[in-house]
PDB file of C-alpha atoms in Angstrom:
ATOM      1  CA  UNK Y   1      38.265  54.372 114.254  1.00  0.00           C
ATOM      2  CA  UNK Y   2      37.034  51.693 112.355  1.00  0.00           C
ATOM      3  CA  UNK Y   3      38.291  51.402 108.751  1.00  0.00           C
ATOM      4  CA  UNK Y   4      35.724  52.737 105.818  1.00  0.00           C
ATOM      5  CA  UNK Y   5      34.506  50.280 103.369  1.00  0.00           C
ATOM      6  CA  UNK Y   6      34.113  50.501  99.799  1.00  0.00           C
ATOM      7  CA  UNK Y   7      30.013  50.174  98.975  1.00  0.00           C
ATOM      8  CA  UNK Y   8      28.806  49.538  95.345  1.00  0.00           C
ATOM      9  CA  UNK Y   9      26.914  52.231  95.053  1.00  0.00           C
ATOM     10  CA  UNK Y  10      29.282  54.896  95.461  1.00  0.00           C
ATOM     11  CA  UNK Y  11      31.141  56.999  92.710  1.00  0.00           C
ATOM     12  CA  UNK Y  12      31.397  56.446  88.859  1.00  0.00           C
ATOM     13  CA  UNK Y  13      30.820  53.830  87.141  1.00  0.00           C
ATOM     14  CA  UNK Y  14      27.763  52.418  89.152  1.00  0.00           C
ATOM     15  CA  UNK Y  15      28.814  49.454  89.995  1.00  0.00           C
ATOM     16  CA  UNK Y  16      25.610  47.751  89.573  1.00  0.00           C
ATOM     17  CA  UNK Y  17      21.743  48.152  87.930  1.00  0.00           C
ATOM     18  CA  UNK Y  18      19.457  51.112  89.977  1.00  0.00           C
ATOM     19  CA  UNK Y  19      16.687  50.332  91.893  1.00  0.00           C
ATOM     20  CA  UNK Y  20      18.556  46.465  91.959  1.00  0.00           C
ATOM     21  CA  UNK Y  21      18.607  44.960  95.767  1.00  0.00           C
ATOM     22  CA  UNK Y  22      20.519  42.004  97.103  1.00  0.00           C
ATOM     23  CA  UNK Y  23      17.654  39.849  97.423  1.00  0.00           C
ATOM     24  CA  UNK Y  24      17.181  37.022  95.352  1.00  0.00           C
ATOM     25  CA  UNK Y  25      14.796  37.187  92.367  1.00  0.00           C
ATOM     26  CA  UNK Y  26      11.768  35.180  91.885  1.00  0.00           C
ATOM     27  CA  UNK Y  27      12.001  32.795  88.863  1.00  0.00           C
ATOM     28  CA  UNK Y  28       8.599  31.097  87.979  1.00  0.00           C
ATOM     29  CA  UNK Y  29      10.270  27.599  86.313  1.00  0.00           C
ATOM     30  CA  UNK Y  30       8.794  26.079  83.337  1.00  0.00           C
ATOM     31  CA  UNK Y  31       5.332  23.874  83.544  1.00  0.00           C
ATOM     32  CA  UNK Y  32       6.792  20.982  81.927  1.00  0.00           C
ATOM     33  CA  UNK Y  33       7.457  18.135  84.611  1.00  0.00           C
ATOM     34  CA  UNK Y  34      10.855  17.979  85.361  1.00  0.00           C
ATOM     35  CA  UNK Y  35      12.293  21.127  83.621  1.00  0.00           C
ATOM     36  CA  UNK Y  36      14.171  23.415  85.581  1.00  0.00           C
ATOM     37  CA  UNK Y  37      14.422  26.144  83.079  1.00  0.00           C
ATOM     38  CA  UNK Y  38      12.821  29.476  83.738  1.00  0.00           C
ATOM     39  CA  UNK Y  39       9.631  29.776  82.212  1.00  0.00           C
ATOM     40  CA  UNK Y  40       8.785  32.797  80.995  1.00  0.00           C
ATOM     41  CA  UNK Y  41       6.596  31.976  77.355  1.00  0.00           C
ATOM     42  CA  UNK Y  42       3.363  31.974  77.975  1.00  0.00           C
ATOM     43  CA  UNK Y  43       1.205  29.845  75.761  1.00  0.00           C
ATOM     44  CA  UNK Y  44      -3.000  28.981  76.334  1.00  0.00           C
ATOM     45  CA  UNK Y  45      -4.244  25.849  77.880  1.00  0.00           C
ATOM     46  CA  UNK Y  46      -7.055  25.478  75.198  1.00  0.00           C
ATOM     47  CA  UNK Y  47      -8.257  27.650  72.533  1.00  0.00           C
ATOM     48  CA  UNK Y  48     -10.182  31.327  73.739  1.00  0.00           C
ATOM     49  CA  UNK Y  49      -9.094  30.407  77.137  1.00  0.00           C
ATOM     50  CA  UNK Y  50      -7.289  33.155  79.481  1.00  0.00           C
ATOM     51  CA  UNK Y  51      -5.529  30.128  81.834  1.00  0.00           C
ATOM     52  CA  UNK Y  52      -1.716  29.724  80.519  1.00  0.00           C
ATOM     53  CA  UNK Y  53       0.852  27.434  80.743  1.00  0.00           C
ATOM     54  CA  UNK Y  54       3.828  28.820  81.293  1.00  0.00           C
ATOM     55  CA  UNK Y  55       6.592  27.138  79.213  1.00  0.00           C
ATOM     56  CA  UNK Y  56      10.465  27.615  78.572  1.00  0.00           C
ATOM     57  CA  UNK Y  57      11.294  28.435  75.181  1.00  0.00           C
ATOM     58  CA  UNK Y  58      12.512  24.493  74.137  1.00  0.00           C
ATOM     59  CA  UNK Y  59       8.926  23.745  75.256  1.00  0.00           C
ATOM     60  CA  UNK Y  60       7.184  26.439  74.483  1.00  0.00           C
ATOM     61  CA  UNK Y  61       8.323  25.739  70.811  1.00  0.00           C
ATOM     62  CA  UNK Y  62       7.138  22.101  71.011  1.00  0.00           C
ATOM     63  CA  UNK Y  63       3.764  22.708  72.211  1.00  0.00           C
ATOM     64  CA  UNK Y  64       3.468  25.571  69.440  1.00  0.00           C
ATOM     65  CA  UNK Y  65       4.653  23.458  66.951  1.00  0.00           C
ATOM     66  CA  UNK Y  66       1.690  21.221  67.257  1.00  0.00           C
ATOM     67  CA  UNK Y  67      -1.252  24.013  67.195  1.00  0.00           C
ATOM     68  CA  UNK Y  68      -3.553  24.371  64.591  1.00  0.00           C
ATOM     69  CA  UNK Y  69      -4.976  27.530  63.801  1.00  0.00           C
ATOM     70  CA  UNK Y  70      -7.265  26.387  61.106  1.00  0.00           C
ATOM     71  CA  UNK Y  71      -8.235  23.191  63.272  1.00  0.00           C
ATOM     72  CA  UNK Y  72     -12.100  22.051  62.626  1.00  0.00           C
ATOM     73  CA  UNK Y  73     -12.450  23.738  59.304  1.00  0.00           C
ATOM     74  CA  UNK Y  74     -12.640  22.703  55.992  1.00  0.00           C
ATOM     75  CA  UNK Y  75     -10.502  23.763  53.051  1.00  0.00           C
ATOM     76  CA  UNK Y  76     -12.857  26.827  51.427  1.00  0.00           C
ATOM     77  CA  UNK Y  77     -13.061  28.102  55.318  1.00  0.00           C
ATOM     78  CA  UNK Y  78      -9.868  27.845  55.593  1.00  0.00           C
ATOM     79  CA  UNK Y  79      -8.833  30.028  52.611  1.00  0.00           C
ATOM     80  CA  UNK Y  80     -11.919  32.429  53.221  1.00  0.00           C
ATOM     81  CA  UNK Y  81     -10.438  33.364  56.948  1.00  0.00           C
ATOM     82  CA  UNK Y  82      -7.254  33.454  55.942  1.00  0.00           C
ATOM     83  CA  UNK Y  83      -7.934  36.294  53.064  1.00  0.00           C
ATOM     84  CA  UNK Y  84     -10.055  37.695  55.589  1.00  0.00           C
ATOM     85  CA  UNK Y  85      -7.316  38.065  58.142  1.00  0.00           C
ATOM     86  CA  UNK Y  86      -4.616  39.308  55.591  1.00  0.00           C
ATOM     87  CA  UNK Y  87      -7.189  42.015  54.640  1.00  0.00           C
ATOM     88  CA  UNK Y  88      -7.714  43.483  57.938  1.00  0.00           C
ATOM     89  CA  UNK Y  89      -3.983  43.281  59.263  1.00  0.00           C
ATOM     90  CA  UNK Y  90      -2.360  44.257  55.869  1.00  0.00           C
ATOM     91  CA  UNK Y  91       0.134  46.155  58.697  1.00  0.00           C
ATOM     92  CA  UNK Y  92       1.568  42.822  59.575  1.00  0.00           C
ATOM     93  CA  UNK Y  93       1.795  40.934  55.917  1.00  0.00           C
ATOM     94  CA  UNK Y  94       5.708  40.128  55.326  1.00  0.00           C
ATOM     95  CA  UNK Y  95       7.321  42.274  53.021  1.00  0.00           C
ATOM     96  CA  UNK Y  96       8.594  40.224  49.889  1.00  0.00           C
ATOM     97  CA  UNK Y  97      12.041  41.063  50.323  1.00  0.00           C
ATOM     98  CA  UNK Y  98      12.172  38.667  53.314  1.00  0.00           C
ATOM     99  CA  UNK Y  99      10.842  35.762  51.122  1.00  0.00           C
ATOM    100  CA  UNK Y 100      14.755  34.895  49.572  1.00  0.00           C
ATOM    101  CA  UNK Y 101      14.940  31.913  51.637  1.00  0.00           C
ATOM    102  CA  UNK Y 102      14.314  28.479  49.648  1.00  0.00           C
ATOM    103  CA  UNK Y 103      11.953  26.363  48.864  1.00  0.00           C
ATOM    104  CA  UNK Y 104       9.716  24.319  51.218  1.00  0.00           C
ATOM    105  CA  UNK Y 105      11.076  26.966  54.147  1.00  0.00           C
ATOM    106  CA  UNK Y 106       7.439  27.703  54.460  1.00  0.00           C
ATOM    107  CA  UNK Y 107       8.122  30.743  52.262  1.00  0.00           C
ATOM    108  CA  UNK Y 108       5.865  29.962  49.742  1.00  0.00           C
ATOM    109  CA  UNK Y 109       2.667  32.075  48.985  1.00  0.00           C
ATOM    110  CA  UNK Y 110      -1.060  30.241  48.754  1.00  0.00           C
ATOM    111  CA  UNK Y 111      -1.190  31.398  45.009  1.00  0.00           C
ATOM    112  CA  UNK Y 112       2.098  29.021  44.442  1.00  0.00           C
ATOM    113  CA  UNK Y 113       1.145  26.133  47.090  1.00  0.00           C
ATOM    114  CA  UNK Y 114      -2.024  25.889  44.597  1.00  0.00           C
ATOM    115  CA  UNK Y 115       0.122  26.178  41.453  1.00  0.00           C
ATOM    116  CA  UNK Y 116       2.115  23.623  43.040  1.00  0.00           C
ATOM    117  CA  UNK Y 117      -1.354  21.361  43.798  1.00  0.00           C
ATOM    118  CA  UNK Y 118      -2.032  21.844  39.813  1.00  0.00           C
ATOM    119  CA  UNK Y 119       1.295  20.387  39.260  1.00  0.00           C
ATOM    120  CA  UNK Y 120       0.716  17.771  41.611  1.00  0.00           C
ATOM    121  CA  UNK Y 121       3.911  18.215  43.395  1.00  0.00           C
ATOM    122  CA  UNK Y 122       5.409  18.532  47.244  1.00  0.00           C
ATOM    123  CA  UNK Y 123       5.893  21.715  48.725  1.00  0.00           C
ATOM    124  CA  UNK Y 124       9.425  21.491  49.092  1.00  0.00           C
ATOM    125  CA  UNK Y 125      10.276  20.927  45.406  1.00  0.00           C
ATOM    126  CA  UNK Y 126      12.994  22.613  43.759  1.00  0.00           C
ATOM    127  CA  UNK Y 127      12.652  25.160  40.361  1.00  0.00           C
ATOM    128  CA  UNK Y 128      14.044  22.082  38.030  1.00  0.00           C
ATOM    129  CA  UNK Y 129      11.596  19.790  39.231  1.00  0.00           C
ATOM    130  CA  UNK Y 130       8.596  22.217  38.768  1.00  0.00           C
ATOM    131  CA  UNK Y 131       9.610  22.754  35.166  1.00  0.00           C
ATOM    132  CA  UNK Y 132       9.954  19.039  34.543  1.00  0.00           C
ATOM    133  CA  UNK Y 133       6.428  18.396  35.507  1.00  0.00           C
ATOM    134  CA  UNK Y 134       5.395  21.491  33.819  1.00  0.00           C
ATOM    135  CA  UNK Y 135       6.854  20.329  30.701  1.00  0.00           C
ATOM    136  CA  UNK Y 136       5.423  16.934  30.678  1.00  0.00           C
ATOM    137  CA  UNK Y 137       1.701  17.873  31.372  1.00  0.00           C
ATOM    138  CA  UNK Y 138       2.299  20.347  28.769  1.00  0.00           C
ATOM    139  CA  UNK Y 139       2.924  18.519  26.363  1.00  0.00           C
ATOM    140  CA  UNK Y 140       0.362  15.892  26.951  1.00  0.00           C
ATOM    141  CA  UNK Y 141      -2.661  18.021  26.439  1.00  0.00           C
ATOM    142  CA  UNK Y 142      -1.095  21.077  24.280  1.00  0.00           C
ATOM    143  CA  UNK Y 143      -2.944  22.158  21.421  1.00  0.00           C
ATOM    144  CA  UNK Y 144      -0.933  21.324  18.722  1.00  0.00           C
ATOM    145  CA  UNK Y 145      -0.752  17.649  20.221  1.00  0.00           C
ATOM    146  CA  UNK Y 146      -4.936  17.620  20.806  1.00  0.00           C
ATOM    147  CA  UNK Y 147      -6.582  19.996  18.249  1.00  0.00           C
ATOM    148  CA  UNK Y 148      -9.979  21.415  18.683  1.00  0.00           C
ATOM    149  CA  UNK Y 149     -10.047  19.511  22.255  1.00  0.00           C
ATOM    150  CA  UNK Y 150     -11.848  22.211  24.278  1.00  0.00           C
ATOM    151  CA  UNK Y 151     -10.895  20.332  27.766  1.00  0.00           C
ATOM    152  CA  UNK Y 152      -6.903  20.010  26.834  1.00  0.00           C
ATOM    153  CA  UNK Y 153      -6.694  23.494  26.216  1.00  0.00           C
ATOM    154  CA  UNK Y 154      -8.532  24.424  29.233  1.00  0.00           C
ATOM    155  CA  UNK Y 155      -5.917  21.745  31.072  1.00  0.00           C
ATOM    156  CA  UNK Y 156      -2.719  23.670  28.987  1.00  0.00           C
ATOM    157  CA  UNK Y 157      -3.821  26.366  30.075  1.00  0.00           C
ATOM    158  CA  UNK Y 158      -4.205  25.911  33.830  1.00  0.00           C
ATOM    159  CA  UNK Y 159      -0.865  24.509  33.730  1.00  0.00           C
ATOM    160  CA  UNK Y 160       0.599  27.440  31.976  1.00  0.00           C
ATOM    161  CA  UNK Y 161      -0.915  30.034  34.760  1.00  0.00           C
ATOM    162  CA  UNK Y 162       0.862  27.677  37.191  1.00  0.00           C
ATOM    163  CA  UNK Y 163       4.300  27.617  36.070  1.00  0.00           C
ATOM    164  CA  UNK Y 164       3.950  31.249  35.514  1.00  0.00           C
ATOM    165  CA  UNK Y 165       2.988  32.032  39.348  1.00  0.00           C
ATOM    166  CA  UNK Y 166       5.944  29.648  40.312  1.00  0.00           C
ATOM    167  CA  UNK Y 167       8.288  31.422  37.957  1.00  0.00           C
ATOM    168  CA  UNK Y 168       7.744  34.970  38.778  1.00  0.00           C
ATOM    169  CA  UNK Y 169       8.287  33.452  42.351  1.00  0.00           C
ATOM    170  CA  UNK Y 170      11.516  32.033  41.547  1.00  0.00           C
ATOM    171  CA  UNK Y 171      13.214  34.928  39.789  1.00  0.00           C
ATOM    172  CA  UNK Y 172      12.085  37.462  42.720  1.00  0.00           C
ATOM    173  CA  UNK Y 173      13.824  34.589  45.281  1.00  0.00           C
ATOM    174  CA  UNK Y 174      16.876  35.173  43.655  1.00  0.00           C
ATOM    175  CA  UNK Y 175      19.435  37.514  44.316  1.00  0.00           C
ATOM    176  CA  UNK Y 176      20.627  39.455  40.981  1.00  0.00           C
ATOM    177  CA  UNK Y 177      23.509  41.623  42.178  1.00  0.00           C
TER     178      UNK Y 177
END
């Protein structure tokens, strides 16, 4: 009688996945000459095009990180799609709570990136250095310095809005617990 033998499938625990065979499993590699990874990010070969490339997520990540969205247009179309797109997937906007990271973590809002353009300053700079260039334009056109100039006060004033929007900004980044 020959001797019984023990099969995975038998008994509990299952000793492996159902409907799993024996048979190797087909792995499409990555696109990218000479990586053996398994590629399994799609990504498109050109704009409005169904043909992908199918990448592994190291590459996948560099060919993403040099795609344009907003490539071809200028600035005002650039903002107009942009507000259009927000409006109609208002679903999918980030919630602020997620925005505590720092600055120049690409967590700023357009409202501040243009506060920040009024300011003249980088997107990465910090709280102090926003209210140091605050307080110098400030006081270069404020209207105590430049009375009756209708143009300084217009100037004070655009710089005021600014530093506001990049406040309120600030204290909602911080934690206060």
């Amino acid at each position: 009688m020959p001797k019984a033998r023990r099969s995975n499938d038998w008994g509990f625990p299952r000793w492996r996945g159902y409907d799993e065979g024996r048979e190797a499993a087909t792995v499409r590699l990555c696109d990218r000459h000479g990586c053996e990874e398994k590629g399994d990010c799609p990504a498109p070969k050109s704009p409005n095009s169904p043909e992908r490339w199918y990448f592994c997520q190291k590459h996948a990540a560099e060919y993403n990180s040099k795609w344009d969205y907003f490539e071809g247009l200028d600035k005002a179309e650039k903002e107009a799609r942009a507000k259009s797109e927000k409006a109609e997937n208002a679903g999918y906007a980030e919630a602020q709570h997620y925005g505590w990271g720092g600055s120049g973590d690409g967590s700023r809002s357009a409202d501040e990136m243009r506060a920040l353009e009024i300011l003249e300053l980088e997107a990465d700079a910090d709280f102090a250095a926003i209210k140091k260039a605050w307080r110098v334009k400030a006081k270069a056109v404020h209207p105590d310095v430049k009375p009756g100039d209708e143009e300084a006060a217009e100037q004070f004033q655009k710089y005021q809005l600014a530093y506001e929007v990049l406040k309120s900004a600030e204290e909602r980044r911080e934690w206060k617990g």
